[in-house]
Amino acid sequence: MIRTVLWLIGGVLLGGVIHIVVILTLPMLAEETTWTRVAALDAKNRVLVLPPIAQGQPNPLHLDPELSYGLCRLDLSEGPAYLSGSLPDAFWSVALFNTSGIVTYSTTNRDGIGQTVEMGIFNAAQTRLLAQQQIDVEEGLLVVEASSNELFVLLRLSPPHEVMRPRFEEALSQITCGPRPSN
């Protein structure tokens, strides 16, 4: 009887370990991830306004249909990136995502920024150069250190009424994103 109970406990523990290992490794085996979906879009170093999500249509990025979205893919190995422009007087947010689809930084207009977005995105080496004053930045620039070189920026706007959506999406399309042009 004791031997049977020990076999059952051992089986349950082994089954639990196998279950946990499988659950934790499945996301790494996925061929289609958030990053691959974003990389397929033409959004490198520019803001791409995503089309509105229609009711009942596929929503592969799992976006809220009530919001307007702008997406920009960056590679900081090419140099620091900057996000700049003005957004309408309504709720908006900006989030940086790494290649795993995890938010590494986020801010909203309710953080005291107002309607103007002026953000510099740097990797660790560029941040050190910035601290040593070897990179010049404008005063008032929000400096963000990214944990990886490849990332994407997601801008979200919340139009108070559906009829305002085109105007909000036009404002999104005017945001600049990417490295500063050399003079």
C-alpha positions as a LaTeX table, in Angstrom:
\begin{tabular}{lrrr}
\hline
Residue & $x$ (\AA) & $y$ (\AA) & $z$ (\AA) \\
\hline
Met1 & 0.00 & 0.00 & 0.00 \\
Ile2 & 2.78 & 2.46 & 0.89 \\
Arg3 & 4.62 & 1.54 & $-2.29$ \\
Thr4 & 1.51 & 2.37 & $-4.37$ \\
Val5 & 1.13 & 5.76 & $-2.64$ \\
Leu6 & 4.82 & 6.56 & $-3.28$ \\
Trp7 & 4.43 & 5.62 & $-6.97$ \\
Leu8 & 1.36 & 7.87 & $-7.22$ \\
Ile9 & 3.16 & 10.81 & $-5.55$ \\
Gly10 & 6.19 & 10.27 & $-7.81$ \\
Gly11 & 3.94 & 10.14 & $-10.89$ \\
Val12 & 2.12 & 13.32 & $-9.90$ \\
Leu13 & 5.41 & 15.17 & $-9.23$ \\
Leu14 & 6.94 & 13.98 & $-12.52$ \\
Gly15 & 3.76 & 14.91 & $-14.40$ \\
Gly16 & 3.83 & 18.36 & $-12.76$ \\
Val17 & 7.44 & 18.95 & $-13.76$ \\
Ile18 & 6.77 & 17.84 & $-17.35$ \\
His19 & 3.66 & 20.05 & $-17.48$ \\
Ile20 & 5.58 & 23.14 & $-16.28$ \\
Val21 & 8.47 & 22.55 & $-18.70$ \\
Val22 & 6.09 & 22.19 & $-21.65$ \\
Ile23 & 4.11 & 25.30 & $-20.69$ \\
Leu24 & 7.26 & 27.40 & $-20.33$ \\
Thr25 & 8.88 & 26.23 & $-23.58$ \\
Leu26 & 5.87 & 26.51 & $-25.90$ \\
Pro27 & 6.12 & 30.30 & $-26.38$ \\
Met28 & 9.76 & 29.93 & $-27.44$ \\
Leu29 & 8.75 & 27.38 & $-30.09$ \\
Ala30 & 6.07 & 29.60 & $-31.65$ \\
Glu31 & 6.89 & 30.63 & $-35.20$ \\
Glu32 & 4.51 & 33.59 & $-35.26$ \\
Thr33 & 5.01 & 36.05 & $-32.44$ \\
Thr34 & 4.14 & 39.69 & $-31.85$ \\
Trp35 & 7.60 & 40.64 & $-33.10$ \\
Thr36 & 7.23 & 38.71 & $-36.38$ \\
Arg37 & 3.84 & 40.36 & $-36.96$ \\
Val38 & 5.29 & 43.81 & $-36.31$ \\
Ala39 & 8.40 & 43.11 & $-38.42$ \\
Ala40 & 6.13 & 42.22 & $-41.36$ \\
Leu41 & 4.66 & 45.74 & $-41.30$ \\
Asp42 & 6.35 & 48.62 & $-43.14$ \\
Ala43 & 7.05 & 50.60 & $-39.97$ \\
Lys44 & 10.85 & 50.80 & $-39.73$ \\
Asn45 & 11.86 & 54.30 & $-38.57$ \\
Arg46 & 8.44 & 55.75 & $-39.34$ \\
Val47 & 5.01 & 55.82 & $-37.75$ \\
Leu48 & 2.58 & 53.51 & $-39.49$ \\
Val49 & $-1.04$ & 54.24 & $-38.64$ \\
Leu50 & $-2.77$ & 50.90 & $-38.20$ \\
Pro51 & $-6.17$ & 50.47 & $-39.84$ \\
Pro52 & $-9.19$ & 50.46 & $-37.52$ \\
Ile53 & $-10.18$ & 47.07 & $-36.17$ \\
Ala54 & $-13.57$ & 46.07 & $-37.56$ \\
Gln55 & $-16.02$ & 44.10 & $-35.47$ \\
Gly56 & $-15.71$ & 40.37 & $-36.15$ \\
Gln57 & $-12.52$ & 40.73 & $-38.23$ \\
Pro58 & $-9.16$ & 39.15 & $-37.32$ \\
Asn59 & $-7.20$ & 41.12 & $-34.74$ \\
Pro60 & $-3.75$ & 39.45 & $-34.64$ \\
Leu61 & $-2.16$ & 42.15 & $-32.45$ \\
His62 & $-5.11$ & 42.02 & $-30.00$ \\
Leu63 & $-5.74$ & 45.76 & $-30.19$ \\
Asp64 & $-8.67$ & 47.62 & $-28.65$ \\
Pro65 & $-11.06$ & 48.66 & $-31.46$ \\
Glu66 & $-11.95$ & 51.89 & $-29.63$ \\
Leu67 & $-8.41$ & 53.30 & $-29.96$ \\
Ser68 & $-6.32$ & 54.58 & $-32.88$ \\
Tyr69 & $-2.81$ & 53.15 & $-33.15$ \\
Gly70 & 0.52 & 54.18 & $-34.61$ \\
Leu71 & 3.44 & 51.76 & $-34.72$ \\
Cys72 & 7.14 & 52.38 & $-35.29$ \\
Arg73 & 9.88 & 49.73 & $-35.37$ \\
Leu74 & 13.38 & 50.80 & $-34.29$ \\
Asp75 & 16.90 & 49.40 & $-34.32$ \\
Leu76 & 19.11 & 51.28 & $-31.86$ \\
Ser77 & 22.28 & 49.66 & $-33.22$ \\
Glu78 & 21.96 & 52.25 & $-36.01$ \\
Gly79 & 22.04 & 55.08 & $-33.44$ \\
Pro80 & 19.64 & 56.75 & $-31.00$ \\
Ala81 & 16.02 & 57.09 & $-32.06$ \\
Tyr82 & 13.68 & 60.01 & $-31.49$ \\
Leu83 & 9.92 & 60.27 & $-31.30$ \\
Ser84 & 8.63 & 63.77 & $-31.91$ \\
Gly85 & 5.37 & 65.55 & $-32.61$ \\
Ser86 & 2.09 & 66.83 & $-31.22$ \\
Leu87 & $-1.01$ & 64.80 & $-30.48$ \\
Pro88 & $-4.65$ & 65.89 & $-30.09$ \\
Asp89 & $-6.04$ & 67.05 & $-26.76$ \\
Ala90 & $-7.34$ & 63.67 & $-25.64$ \\
Phe91 & $-5.90$ & 60.67 & $-23.85$ \\
Trp92 & $-2.82$ & 59.16 & $-25.51$ \\
Ser93 & $-0.05$ & 56.81 & $-24.46$ \\
Val94 & 3.33 & 55.71 & $-25.78$ \\
Ala95 & 4.82 & 52.30 & $-24.98$ \\
Leu96 & 8.13 & 50.68 & $-25.92$ \\
Phe97 & 8.04 & 46.93 & $-26.48$ \\
Asn98 & 11.01 & 44.56 & $-26.78$ \\
Thr99 & 11.16 & 41.67 & $-29.25$ \\
Ser100 & 9.36 & 39.42 & $-26.75$ \\
Gly101 & 6.35 & 41.76 & $-26.81$ \\
Ile102 & 6.96 & 42.97 & $-23.24$ \\
Val103 & 6.50 & 46.63 & $-22.37$ \\
Thr104 & 9.83 & 48.10 & $-21.24$ \\
Tyr105 & 8.67 & 51.73 & $-20.89$ \\
Ser106 & 5.35 & 53.51 & $-21.03$ \\
Thr107 & 4.05 & 57.02 & $-20.51$ \\
Thr108 & 0.83 & 58.95 & $-21.08$ \\
Asn109 & $-0.16$ & 62.57 & $-21.54$ \\
Arg110 & $-1.40$ & 62.43 & $-17.95$ \\
Asp111 & 2.20 & 62.22 & $-16.72$ \\
Gly112 & 2.51 & 65.98 & $-17.12$ \\
Ile113 & 3.95 & 65.84 & $-20.64$ \\
Gly114 & 1.04 & 67.69 & $-22.26$ \\
Gln115 & 0.25 & 67.14 & $-25.91$ \\
Thr116 & 3.81 & 67.26 & $-27.24$ \\
Val117 & 5.86 & 64.09 & $-27.51$ \\
Glu118 & 9.63 & 64.66 & $-27.47$ \\
Met119 & 11.33 & 61.39 & $-26.58$ \\
Gly120 & 14.89 & 60.16 & $-27.15$ \\
Ile121 & 15.36 & 56.38 & $-27.05$ \\
Phe122 & 18.88 & 55.16 & $-26.33$ \\
Asn123 & 20.54 & 51.80 & $-25.67$ \\
Ala124 & 22.90 & 51.39 & $-22.66$ \\
Ala125 & 26.05 & 52.40 & $-24.59$ \\
Gln126 & 24.36 & 55.50 & $-26.03$ \\
Thr127 & 23.10 & 56.44 & $-22.55$ \\
Arg128 & 26.69 & 56.32 & $-21.26$ \\
Leu129 & 27.75 & 58.62 & $-24.11$ \\
Leu130 & 24.85 & 60.89 & $-23.23$ \\
Ala131 & 25.98 & 60.99 & $-19.58$ \\
Gln132 & 29.52 & 61.86 & $-20.74$ \\
Gln133 & 27.96 & 64.66 & $-22.85$ \\
Gln134 & 29.23 & 63.14 & $-26.10$ \\
Ile135 & 25.72 & 63.16 & $-27.58$ \\
Asp136 & 23.87 & 66.46 & $-27.80$ \\
Val137 & 20.16 & 66.52 & $-27.06$ \\
Glu138 & 17.65 & 69.33 & $-26.88$ \\
Glu139 & 16.50 & 70.59 & $-23.52$ \\
Gly140 & 13.20 & 69.06 & $-22.43$ \\
Leu141 & 13.79 & 65.78 & $-24.27$ \\
Leu142 & 12.44 & 62.79 & $-22.37$ \\
Val143 & 15.37 & 60.34 & $-22.30$ \\
Val144 & 14.48 & 56.64 & $-22.24$ \\
Glu145 & 17.00 & 53.83 & $-21.99$ \\
Ala146 & 15.92 & 50.71 & $-23.86$ \\
Ser147 & 16.97 & 47.27 & $-22.67$ \\
Ser148 & 17.59 & 45.99 & $-26.21$ \\
Asn149 & 18.50 & 47.37 & $-29.63$ \\
Glu150 & 15.45 & 46.07 & $-31.47$ \\
Leu151 & 12.10 & 47.35 & $-30.24$ \\
Phe152 & 8.88 & 48.87 & $-31.37$ \\
Val153 & 6.93 & 51.89 & $-30.22$ \\
Leu154 & 3.15 & 51.77 & $-29.98$ \\
Leu155 & 1.24 & 55.05 & $-29.79$ \\
Arg156 & $-2.39$ & 54.86 & $-28.68$ \\
Leu157 & $-4.95$ & 57.64 & $-29.09$ \\
Ser158 & $-8.43$ & 57.60 & $-27.68$ \\
Pro159 & $-10.78$ & 59.65 & $-29.88$ \\
Pro160 & $-13.74$ & 60.81 & $-27.75$ \\
His161 & $-16.10$ & 60.29 & $-30.73$ \\
Glu162 & $-15.85$ & 58.02 & $-33.77$ \\
Val163 & $-16.20$ & 60.99 & $-36.16$ \\
Met164 & $-12.91$ & 62.37 & $-34.76$ \\
Arg165 & $-10.93$ & 59.21 & $-35.63$ \\
Pro166 & $-9.67$ & 60.45 & $-39.06$ \\
Arg167 & $-8.32$ & 63.65 & $-37.51$ \\
Phe168 & $-6.61$ & 61.66 & $-34.74$ \\
Glu169 & $-5.08$ & 59.26 & $-37.25$ \\
Glu170 & $-3.82$ & 62.22 & $-39.30$ \\
Ala171 & $-2.10$ & 63.56 & $-36.16$ \\
Leu172 & $-0.54$ & 60.12 & $-35.61$ \\
Ser173 & 0.81 & 60.09 & $-39.15$ \\
Gln174 & 2.59 & 63.42 & $-38.50$ \\
Ile175 & 4.68 & 62.01 & $-35.63$ \\
Thr176 & 8.32 & 61.45 & $-36.60$ \\
Cys177 & 10.08 & 58.33 & $-35.40$ \\
Gly178 & 13.61 & 57.10 & $-36.01$ \\
Pro179 & 17.14 & 58.44 & $-36.08$ \\
Arg180 & 17.65 & 62.17 & $-36.43$ \\
Pro181 & 18.56 & 63.15 & $-39.96$ \\
Ser182 & 22.20 & 64.26 & $-40.21$ \\
Asn183 & 22.67 & 67.89 & $-41.14$ \\
\hline
\end{tabular}
